[in-house]
């Protein structure tokens, strides 16, 4: 049984800003989100120095990073941010 998704306001804004321009990003998200909900720890990394279980995963042919929190007790995944993979990825997390 998979996890229940929760989308933060910041994540929705990032998706609207980034995916609105490119259909490939939308396709990547439609493949990545169900996979993350099924196996949230598979090929993902925990972000050091952040509170909670902030995880990151590469999506869209390694061009973007999706950040999310895993709540194992309530079986929920909170999607926090979607960022392009560049030198500004970790600013203002």
PDB file of N, CA and C in Angstrom:
ATOM      1  N   UNK A   1       0.846  -1.181   0.000  1.00  0.00           N
ATOM      2  CA  UNK A   1       0.000   0.000   0.000  1.00  0.00           C
ATOM      3  C   UNK A   1       0.892   1.245   0.000  1.00  0.00           C
ATOM      4  N   UNK A   2       0.566   2.208  -0.839  1.00  0.00           N
ATOM      5  CA  UNK A   2       1.368   3.412  -0.986  1.00  0.00           C
ATOM      6  C   UNK A   2       1.016   4.489   0.024  1.00  0.00           C
ATOM      7  N   UNK A   3       1.685   5.593  -0.110  1.00  0.00           N
ATOM      8  CA  UNK A   3       1.501   6.735   0.762  1.00  0.00           C
ATOM      9  C   UNK A   3       0.494   7.706   0.146  1.00  0.00           C
ATOM     10  N   UNK A   4      -0.103   8.541   0.974  1.00  0.00           N
ATOM     11  CA  UNK A   4      -1.048   9.549   0.523  1.00  0.00           C
ATOM     12  C   UNK A   4      -0.282  10.840   0.204  1.00  0.00           C
ATOM     13  N   UNK A   5      -0.567  11.490  -0.936  1.00  0.00           N
ATOM     14  CA  UNK A   5       0.175  12.704  -1.284  1.00  0.00           C
ATOM     15  C   UNK A   5      -0.428  13.959  -0.650  1.00  0.00           C
ATOM     16  N   UNK A   6       0.448  14.865  -0.267  1.00  0.00           N
ATOM     17  CA  UNK A   6       0.068  16.203   0.182  1.00  0.00           C
ATOM     18  C   UNK A   6       0.963  17.168  -0.585  1.00  0.00           C
ATOM     19  N   UNK A   7       0.351  18.156  -1.235  1.00  0.00           N
ATOM     20  CA  UNK A   7       1.113  19.110  -2.040  1.00  0.00           C
ATOM     21  C   UNK A   7       1.143  20.459  -1.339  1.00  0.00           C
ATOM     22  N   UNK A   8       2.355  20.954  -1.077  1.00  0.00           N
ATOM     23  CA  UNK A   8       2.468  22.258  -0.429  1.00  0.00           C
ATOM     24  C   UNK A   8       2.172  23.364  -1.438  1.00  0.00           C
ATOM     25  N   UNK A   9       1.891  24.546  -0.931  1.00  0.00           N
ATOM     26  CA  UNK A   9       1.616  25.693  -1.787  1.00  0.00           C
ATOM     27  C   UNK A   9       2.846  26.025  -2.629  1.00  0.00           C
ATOM     28  N   UNK A  10       4.026  25.923  -2.027  1.00  0.00           N
ATOM     29  CA  UNK A  10       5.267  26.205  -2.739  1.00  0.00           C
ATOM     30  C   UNK A  10       5.487  25.203  -3.873  1.00  0.00           C
ATOM     31  N   UNK A  11       5.171  23.946  -3.639  1.00  0.00           N
ATOM     32  CA  UNK A  11       5.318  22.925  -4.672  1.00  0.00           C
ATOM     33  C   UNK A  11       4.372  23.212  -5.833  1.00  0.00           C
ATOM     34  N   UNK A  12       3.141  23.550  -5.528  1.00  0.00           N
ATOM     35  CA  UNK A  12       2.172  23.858  -6.578  1.00  0.00           C
ATOM     36  C   UNK A  12       2.622  25.046  -7.413  1.00  0.00           C
ATOM     37  N   UNK A  13       3.185  26.061  -6.752  1.00  0.00           N
ATOM     38  CA  UNK A  13       3.678  27.239  -7.468  1.00  0.00           C
ATOM     39  C   UNK A  13       4.868  26.873  -8.343  1.00  0.00           C
ATOM     40  N   UNK A  14       5.805  26.073  -7.813  1.00  0.00           N
ATOM     41  CA  UNK A  14       6.957  25.631  -8.608  1.00  0.00           C
ATOM     42  C   UNK A  14       6.519  24.847  -9.834  1.00  0.00           C
ATOM     43  N   UNK A  15       5.565  23.961  -9.670  1.00  0.00           N
ATOM     44  CA  UNK A  15       5.077  23.158 -10.789  1.00  0.00           C
ATOM     45  C   UNK A  15       4.407  24.055 -11.817  1.00  0.00           C
ATOM     46  N   UNK A  16       3.605  24.982 -11.357  1.00  0.00           N
ATOM     47  CA  UNK A  16       2.913  25.891 -12.272  1.00  0.00           C
ATOM     48  C   UNK A  16       3.919  26.737 -13.060  1.00  0.00           C
ATOM     49  N   UNK A  17       4.955  27.232 -12.378  1.00  0.00           N
ATOM     50  CA  UNK A  17       5.956  28.068 -13.041  1.00  0.00           C
ATOM     51  C   UNK A  17       6.837  27.272 -14.002  1.00  0.00           C
ATOM     52  N   UNK A  18       7.279  26.092 -13.589  1.00  0.00           N
ATOM     53  CA  UNK A  18       8.213  25.308 -14.398  1.00  0.00           C
ATOM     54  C   UNK A  18       7.526  24.421 -15.428  1.00  0.00           C
ATOM     55  N   UNK A  19       6.506  23.710 -15.008  1.00  0.00           N
ATOM     56  CA  UNK A  19       5.856  22.748 -15.901  1.00  0.00           C
ATOM     57  C   UNK A  19       4.925  23.440 -16.891  1.00  0.00           C
ATOM     58  N   UNK A  20       4.496  24.638 -16.583  1.00  0.00           N
ATOM     59  CA  UNK A  20       3.647  25.363 -17.511  1.00  0.00           C
ATOM     60  C   UNK A  20       4.365  25.665 -18.811  1.00  0.00           C
ATOM     61  N   UNK A  21       5.689  25.730 -18.771  1.00  0.00           N
ATOM     62  CA  UNK A  21       6.489  26.047 -19.945  1.00  0.00           C
ATOM     63  C   UNK A  21       6.839  24.810 -20.772  1.00  0.00           C
ATOM     64  N   UNK A  22       6.898  23.657 -20.140  1.00  0.00           N
ATOM     65  CA  UNK A  22       7.439  22.477 -20.803  1.00  0.00           C
ATOM     66  C   UNK A  22       6.585  21.243 -20.513  1.00  0.00           C
ATOM     67  N   UNK A  23       6.104  20.601 -21.551  1.00  0.00           N
ATOM     68  CA  UNK A  23       5.290  19.400 -21.393  1.00  0.00           C
ATOM     69  C   UNK A  23       6.083  18.208 -20.894  1.00  0.00           C
ATOM     70  N   UNK A  24       7.406  18.203 -21.124  1.00  0.00           N
ATOM     71  CA  UNK A  24       8.238  17.087 -20.668  1.00  0.00           C
ATOM     72  C   UNK A  24       8.297  17.041 -19.145  1.00  0.00           C
ATOM     73  N   UNK A  25       8.249  18.207 -18.525  1.00  0.00           N
ATOM     74  CA  UNK A  25       8.265  18.249 -17.056  1.00  0.00           C
ATOM     75  C   UNK A  25       6.974  17.655 -16.511  1.00  0.00           C
ATOM     76  N   UNK A  26       5.859  17.973 -17.145  1.00  0.00           N
ATOM     77  CA  UNK A  26       4.578  17.403 -16.708  1.00  0.00           C
ATOM     78  C   UNK A  26       4.591  15.883 -16.845  1.00  0.00           C
ATOM     79  N   UNK A  27       5.132  15.397 -17.948  1.00  0.00           N
ATOM     80  CA  UNK A  27       5.223  13.944 -18.139  1.00  0.00           C
ATOM     81  C   UNK A  27       6.117  13.309 -17.083  1.00  0.00           C
ATOM     82  N   UNK A  28       7.239  13.965 -16.783  1.00  0.00           N
ATOM     83  CA  UNK A  28       8.148  13.450 -15.762  1.00  0.00           C
ATOM     84  C   UNK A  28       7.500  13.409 -14.392  1.00  0.00           C
ATOM     85  N   UNK A  29       6.721  14.435 -14.079  1.00  0.00           N
ATOM     86  CA  UNK A  29       6.031  14.463 -12.786  1.00  0.00           C
ATOM     87  C   UNK A  29       4.943  13.403 -12.698  1.00  0.00           C
ATOM     88  N   UNK A  30       4.221  13.177 -13.791  1.00  0.00           N
ATOM     89  CA  UNK A  30       3.167  12.158 -13.754  1.00  0.00           C
ATOM     90  C   UNK A  30       3.741  10.758 -13.592  1.00  0.00           C
ATOM     91  N   UNK A  31       5.004  10.569 -13.973  1.00  0.00           N
ATOM     92  CA  UNK A  31       5.658   9.278 -13.750  1.00  0.00           C
ATOM     93  C   UNK A  31       6.314   9.210 -12.377  1.00  0.00           C
ATOM     94  N   UNK A  32       6.901  10.321 -11.937  1.00  0.00           N
ATOM     95  CA  UNK A  32       7.683  10.316 -10.698  1.00  0.00           C
ATOM     96  C   UNK A  32       6.819  10.294  -9.441  1.00  0.00           C
ATOM     97  N   UNK A  33       5.746  11.053  -9.421  1.00  0.00           N
ATOM     98  CA  UNK A  33       4.936  11.172  -8.196  1.00  0.00           C
ATOM     99  C   UNK A  33       4.334   9.826  -7.778  1.00  0.00           C
ATOM    100  N   UNK A  34       3.690   9.067  -8.667  1.00  0.00           N
ATOM    101  CA  UNK A  34       3.182   7.753  -8.218  1.00  0.00           C
ATOM    102  C   UNK A  34       4.294   6.812  -7.758  1.00  0.00           C
ATOM    103  N   UNK A  35       5.457   6.893  -8.402  1.00  0.00           N
ATOM    104  CA  UNK A  35       6.576   6.043  -8.005  1.00  0.00           C
ATOM    105  C   UNK A  35       7.060   6.423  -6.612  1.00  0.00           C
ATOM    106  N   UNK A  36       7.154   7.729  -6.328  1.00  0.00           N
ATOM    107  CA  UNK A  36       7.576   8.199  -5.004  1.00  0.00           C
ATOM    108  C   UNK A  36       6.563   7.769  -3.946  1.00  0.00           C
ATOM    109  N   UNK A  37       5.280   7.837  -4.273  1.00  0.00           N
ATOM    110  CA  UNK A  37       4.254   7.441  -3.317  1.00  0.00           C
ATOM    111  C   UNK A  37       4.318   5.949  -3.009  1.00  0.00           C
ATOM    112  N   UNK A  38       4.766   5.159  -3.962  1.00  0.00           N
ATOM    113  CA  UNK A  38       4.874   3.726  -3.746  1.00  0.00           C
ATOM    114  C   UNK A  38       6.166   3.353  -3.012  1.00  0.00           C
ATOM    115  N   UNK A  39       7.292   3.969  -3.412  1.00  0.00           N
ATOM    116  CA  UNK A  39       8.601   3.669  -2.819  1.00  0.00           C
ATOM    117  C   UNK A  39       9.341   4.983  -2.542  1.00  0.00           C
ATOM    118  N   UNK A  40       9.032   5.662  -1.447  1.00  0.00           N
ATOM    119  CA  UNK A  40       9.617   6.993  -1.216  1.00  0.00           C
ATOM    120  C   UNK A  40      11.117   6.998  -0.941  1.00  0.00           C
ATOM    121  N   UNK A  41      11.698   5.878  -0.555  1.00  0.00           N
ATOM    122  CA  UNK A  41      13.124   5.853  -0.230  1.00  0.00           C
ATOM    123  C   UNK A  41      13.992   5.292  -1.353  1.00  0.00           C
ATOM    124  N   UNK A  42      13.400   4.828  -2.425  1.00  0.00           N
ATOM    125  CA  UNK A  42      14.144   4.199  -3.507  1.00  0.00           C
ATOM    126  C   UNK A  42      14.908   5.262  -4.310  1.00  0.00           C
ATOM    127  N   UNK A  43      16.224   5.124  -4.364  1.00  0.00           N
ATOM    128  CA  UNK A  43      17.116   6.041  -5.088  1.00  0.00           C
ATOM    129  C   UNK A  43      16.862   7.502  -4.736  1.00  0.00           C
ATOM    130  N   UNK A  44      16.696   7.764  -3.471  1.00  0.00           N
ATOM    131  CA  UNK A  44      16.544   9.137  -2.991  1.00  0.00           C
ATOM    132  C   UNK A  44      17.565   9.370  -1.893  1.00  0.00           C
ATOM    133  N   UNK A  45      17.809  10.625  -1.589  1.00  0.00           N
ATOM    134  CA  UNK A  45      18.795  10.978  -0.583  1.00  0.00           C
ATOM    135  C   UNK A  45      18.160  11.872   0.466  1.00  0.00           C
ATOM    136  N   UNK A  46      18.581  11.652   1.700  1.00  0.00           N
ATOM    137  CA  UNK A  46      18.130  12.513   2.781  1.00  0.00           C
ATOM    138  C   UNK A  46      18.994  13.774   2.793  1.00  0.00           C
ATOM    139  N   UNK A  47      18.366  14.927   2.961  1.00  0.00           N
ATOM    140  CA  UNK A  47      19.080  16.192   2.981  1.00  0.00           C
ATOM    141  C   UNK A  47      19.646  16.402   4.375  1.00  0.00           C
ATOM    142  N   UNK A  48      20.960  16.576   4.450  1.00  0.00           N
ATOM    143  CA  UNK A  48      21.615  16.769   5.738  1.00  0.00           C
ATOM    144  C   UNK A  48      21.354  18.171   6.259  1.00  0.00           C
ATOM    145  N   UNK A  49      21.161  18.274   7.561  1.00  0.00           N
ATOM    146  CA  UNK A  49      20.990  19.567   8.205  1.00  0.00           C
ATOM    147  C   UNK A  49      19.578  20.108   8.161  1.00  0.00           C
ATOM    148  N   UNK A  50      18.646  19.396   7.589  1.00  0.00           N
ATOM    149  CA  UNK A  50      17.264  19.859   7.525  1.00  0.00           C
ATOM    150  C   UNK A  50      16.427  19.111   8.563  1.00  0.00           C
ATOM    151  N   UNK A  51      15.398  19.773   9.056  1.00  0.00           N
ATOM    152  CA  UNK A  51      14.505  19.159  10.033  1.00  0.00           C
ATOM    153  C   UNK A  51      13.651  18.088   9.363  1.00  0.00           C
ATOM    154  N   UNK A  52      13.311  17.095  10.134  1.00  0.00           N
ATOM    155  CA  UNK A  52      12.428  16.050   9.643  1.00  0.00           C
ATOM    156  C   UNK A  52      13.099  15.143   8.645  1.00  0.00           C
ATOM    157  N   UNK A  53      12.314  14.535   7.828  1.00  0.00           N
ATOM    158  CA  UNK A  53      12.809  13.592   6.831  1.00  0.00           C
ATOM    159  C   UNK A  53      12.745  14.210   5.442  1.00  0.00           C
ATOM    160  N   UNK A  54      13.417  15.318   5.227  1.00  0.00           N
ATOM    161  CA  UNK A  54      13.430  15.939   3.909  1.00  0.00           C
ATOM    162  C   UNK A  54      14.276  15.094   2.980  1.00  0.00           C
ATOM    163  N   UNK A  55      13.660  14.636   1.909  1.00  0.00           N
ATOM    164  CA  UNK A  55      14.318  13.779   0.935  1.00  0.00           C
ATOM    165  C   UNK A  55      14.371  14.511  -0.403  1.00  0.00           C
ATOM    166  N   UNK A  56      15.300  14.076  -1.261  1.00  0.00           N
ATOM    167  CA  UNK A  56      15.345  14.619  -2.611  1.00  0.00           C
ATOM    168  C   UNK A  56      15.502  13.479  -3.594  1.00  0.00           C
ATOM    169  N   UNK A  57      14.959  13.682  -4.765  1.00  0.00           N
ATOM    170  CA  UNK A  57      15.031  12.676  -5.810  1.00  0.00           C
ATOM    171  C   UNK A  57      15.186  13.384  -7.146  1.00  0.00           C
ATOM    172  N   UNK A  58      16.020  12.833  -8.012  1.00  0.00           N
ATOM    173  CA  UNK A  58      16.212  13.380  -9.349  1.00  0.00           C
ATOM    174  C   UNK A  58      15.080  12.896 -10.250  1.00  0.00           C
ATOM    175  N   UNK A  59      14.537  13.804 -11.046  1.00  0.00           N
ATOM    176  CA  UNK A  59      13.492  13.433 -11.999  1.00  0.00           C
ATOM    177  C   UNK A  59      13.783  14.107 -13.337  1.00  0.00           C
ATOM    178  N   UNK A  60      13.038  13.764 -14.340  1.00  0.00           N
ATOM    179  CA  UNK A  60      13.132  14.354 -15.682  1.00  0.00           C
ATOM    180  C   UNK A  60      14.553  14.259 -16.227  1.00  0.00           C
ATOM    181  N   UNK A  61      15.057  13.064 -16.339  1.00  0.00           N
ATOM    182  CA  UNK A  61      16.391  12.805 -16.879  1.00  0.00           C
ATOM    183  C   UNK A  61      17.467  13.570 -16.130  1.00  0.00           C
ATOM    184  N   UNK A  62      17.311  13.614 -14.813  1.00  0.00           N
ATOM    185  CA  UNK A  62      18.298  14.233 -13.927  1.00  0.00           C
ATOM    186  C   UNK A  62      18.409  15.753 -14.094  1.00  0.00           C
ATOM    187  N   UNK A  63      17.389  16.387 -14.664  1.00  0.00           N
ATOM    188  CA  UNK A  63      17.399  17.838 -14.851  1.00  0.00           C
ATOM    189  C   UNK A  63      16.712  18.588 -13.712  1.00  0.00           C
ATOM    190  N   UNK A  64      15.891  17.907 -12.940  1.00  0.00           N
ATOM    191  CA  UNK A  64      15.153  18.540 -11.843  1.00  0.00           C
ATOM    192  C   UNK A  64      15.288  17.701 -10.586  1.00  0.00           C
ATOM    193  N   UNK A  65      15.094  18.357  -9.457  1.00  0.00           N
ATOM    194  CA  UNK A  65      15.063  17.672  -8.165  1.00  0.00           C
ATOM    195  C   UNK A  65      13.731  17.953  -7.507  1.00  0.00           C
ATOM    196  N   UNK A  66      13.158  16.913  -6.971  1.00  0.00           N
ATOM    197  CA  UNK A  66      11.904  17.051  -6.238  1.00  0.00           C
ATOM    198  C   UNK A  66      12.228  16.801  -4.771  1.00  0.00           C
ATOM    199  N   UNK A  67      11.749  17.682  -3.906  1.00  0.00           N
ATOM    200  CA  UNK A  67      11.992  17.590  -2.469  1.00  0.00           C
ATOM    201  C   UNK A  67      10.679  17.229  -1.783  1.00  0.00           C
ATOM    202  N   UNK A  68      10.760  16.311  -0.823  1.00  0.00           N
ATOM    203  CA  UNK A  68       9.546  15.863  -0.143  1.00  0.00           C
ATOM    204  C   UNK A  68       9.867  15.346   1.248  1.00  0.00           C
ATOM    205  N   UNK A  69       8.844  15.380   2.116  1.00  0.00           N
ATOM    206  CA  UNK A  69       8.927  14.842   3.472  1.00  0.00           C
ATOM    207  C   UNK A  69       8.144  13.537   3.517  1.00  0.00           C
ATOM    208  N   UNK A  70       8.658  12.575   4.260  1.00  0.00           N
ATOM    209  CA  UNK A  70       7.994  11.285   4.419  1.00  0.00           C
ATOM    210  C   UNK A  70       7.523  11.163   5.859  1.00  0.00           C
ATOM    211  N   UNK A  71       6.236  10.940   6.042  1.00  0.00           N
ATOM    212  CA  UNK A  71       5.651  10.704   7.354  1.00  0.00           C
ATOM    213  C   UNK A  71       5.225   9.237   7.403  1.00  0.00           C
ATOM    214  N   UNK A  72       6.089   8.413   7.978  1.00  0.00           N
ATOM    215  CA  UNK A  72       5.823   6.974   8.001  1.00  0.00           C
ATOM    216  C   UNK A  72       4.661   6.614   8.921  1.00  0.00           C
ATOM    217  N   UNK A  73       4.492   7.370   9.987  1.00  0.00           N
ATOM    218  CA  UNK A  73       3.439   7.061  10.954  1.00  0.00           C
ATOM    219  C   UNK A  73       2.050   7.202  10.328  1.00  0.00           C
ATOM    220  N   UNK A  74       1.828   8.304   9.606  1.00  0.00           N
ATOM    221  CA  UNK A  74       0.520   8.564   8.995  1.00  0.00           C
ATOM    222  C   UNK A  74       0.451   8.142   7.531  1.00  0.00           C
ATOM    223  N   UNK A  75       1.539   7.566   7.015  1.00  0.00           N
ATOM    224  CA  UNK A  75       1.607   7.110   5.622  1.00  0.00           C
ATOM    225  C   UNK A  75       1.277   8.245   4.647  1.00  0.00           C
ATOM    226  N   UNK A  76       2.007   9.368   4.805  1.00  0.00           N
ATOM    227  CA  UNK A  76       1.806  10.525   3.933  1.00  0.00           C
ATOM    228  C   UNK A  76       3.149  11.023   3.412  1.00  0.00           C
ATOM    229  N   UNK A  77       3.144  11.528   2.199  1.00  0.00           N
ATOM    230  CA  UNK A  77       4.306  12.164   1.599  1.00  0.00           C
ATOM    231  C   UNK A  77       3.902  13.598   1.271  1.00  0.00           C
ATOM    232  N   UNK A  78       4.647  14.551   1.828  1.00  0.00           N
ATOM    233  CA  UNK A  78       4.381  15.963   1.573  1.00  0.00           C
ATOM    234  C   UNK A  78       5.408  16.467   0.576  1.00  0.00           C
ATOM    235  N   UNK A  79       4.938  16.821  -0.599  1.00  0.00           N
ATOM    236  CA  UNK A  79       5.826  17.347  -1.632  1.00  0.00           C
ATOM    237  C   UNK A  79       6.080  18.815  -1.347  1.00  0.00           C
ATOM    238  N   UNK A  80       7.364  19.157  -1.127  1.00  0.00           N
ATOM    239  CA  UNK A  80       7.721  20.499  -0.691  1.00  0.00           C
ATOM    240  C   UNK A  80       8.101  21.421  -1.848  1.00  0.00           C
ATOM    241  N   UNK A  81       8.984  20.968  -2.743  1.00  0.00           N
ATOM    242  CA  UNK A  81       9.500  21.831  -3.803  1.00  0.00           C
ATOM    243  C   UNK A  81       9.888  21.036  -5.034  1.00  0.00           C
ATOM    244  N   UNK A  82       9.903  21.730  -6.151  1.00  0.00           N
ATOM    245  CA  UNK A  82      10.456  21.223  -7.397  1.00  0.00           C
ATOM    246  C   UNK A  82      11.452  22.266  -7.869  1.00  0.00           C
ATOM    247  N   UNK A  83      12.687  21.862  -8.072  1.00  0.00           N
ATOM    248  CA  UNK A  83      13.738  22.813  -8.446  1.00  0.00           C
ATOM    249  C   UNK A  83      14.529  22.288  -9.625  1.00  0.00           C
ATOM    250  N   UNK A  84      14.994  23.186 -10.510  1.00  0.00           N
ATOM    251  CA  UNK A  84      15.930  22.744 -11.545  1.00  0.00           C
ATOM    252  C   UNK A  84      17.271  22.404 -10.912  1.00  0.00           C
ATOM    253  N   UNK A  85      17.974  21.479 -11.493  1.00  0.00           N
ATOM    254  CA  UNK A  85      19.272  21.085 -10.962  1.00  0.00           C
ATOM    255  C   UNK A  85      20.323  22.056 -11.495  1.00  0.00           C
ATOM    256  N   UNK A  86      20.705  23.005 -10.648  1.00  0.00           N
ATOM    257  CA  UNK A  86      21.750  23.975 -10.995  1.00  0.00           C
ATOM    258  C   UNK A  86      22.371  24.488  -9.708  1.00  0.00           C
ATOM    259  N   UNK A  87      23.190  25.521  -9.785  1.00  0.00           N
ATOM    260  CA  UNK A  87      23.895  26.003  -8.605  1.00  0.00           C
ATOM    261  C   UNK A  87      22.972  26.646  -7.581  1.00  0.00           C
ATOM    262  N   UNK A  88      21.736  26.974  -7.949  1.00  0.00           N
ATOM    263  CA  UNK A  88      20.788  27.607  -7.030  1.00  0.00           C
ATOM    264  C   UNK A  88      19.781  26.622  -6.429  1.00  0.00           C
ATOM    265  N   UNK A  89      20.000  25.336  -6.615  1.00  0.00           N
ATOM    266  CA  UNK A  89      19.038  24.334  -6.157  1.00  0.00           C
ATOM    267  C   UNK A  89      18.771  24.433  -4.669  1.00  0.00           C
ATOM    268  N   UNK A  90      19.818  24.633  -3.862  1.00  0.00           N
ATOM    269  CA  UNK A  90      19.657  24.573  -2.415  1.00  0.00           C
ATOM    270  C   UNK A  90      19.478  25.941  -1.762  1.00  0.00           C
ATOM    271  N   UNK A  91      19.370  27.012  -2.529  1.00  0.00           N
ATOM    272  CA  UNK A  91      19.127  28.325  -1.929  1.00  0.00           C
ATOM    273  C   UNK A  91      17.680  28.416  -1.486  1.00  0.00           C
ATOM    274  N   UNK A  92      17.468  28.937  -0.298  1.00  0.00           N
ATOM    275  CA  UNK A  92      16.130  29.176   0.258  1.00  0.00           C
ATOM    276  C   UNK A  92      15.299  27.907   0.356  1.00  0.00           C
ATOM    277  N   UNK A  93      15.883  26.825   0.861  1.00  0.00           N
ATOM    278  CA  UNK A  93      15.118  25.605   1.062  1.00  0.00           C
ATOM    279  C   UNK A  93      14.116  25.762   2.162  1.00  0.00           C
TER     280      UNK A  93
END
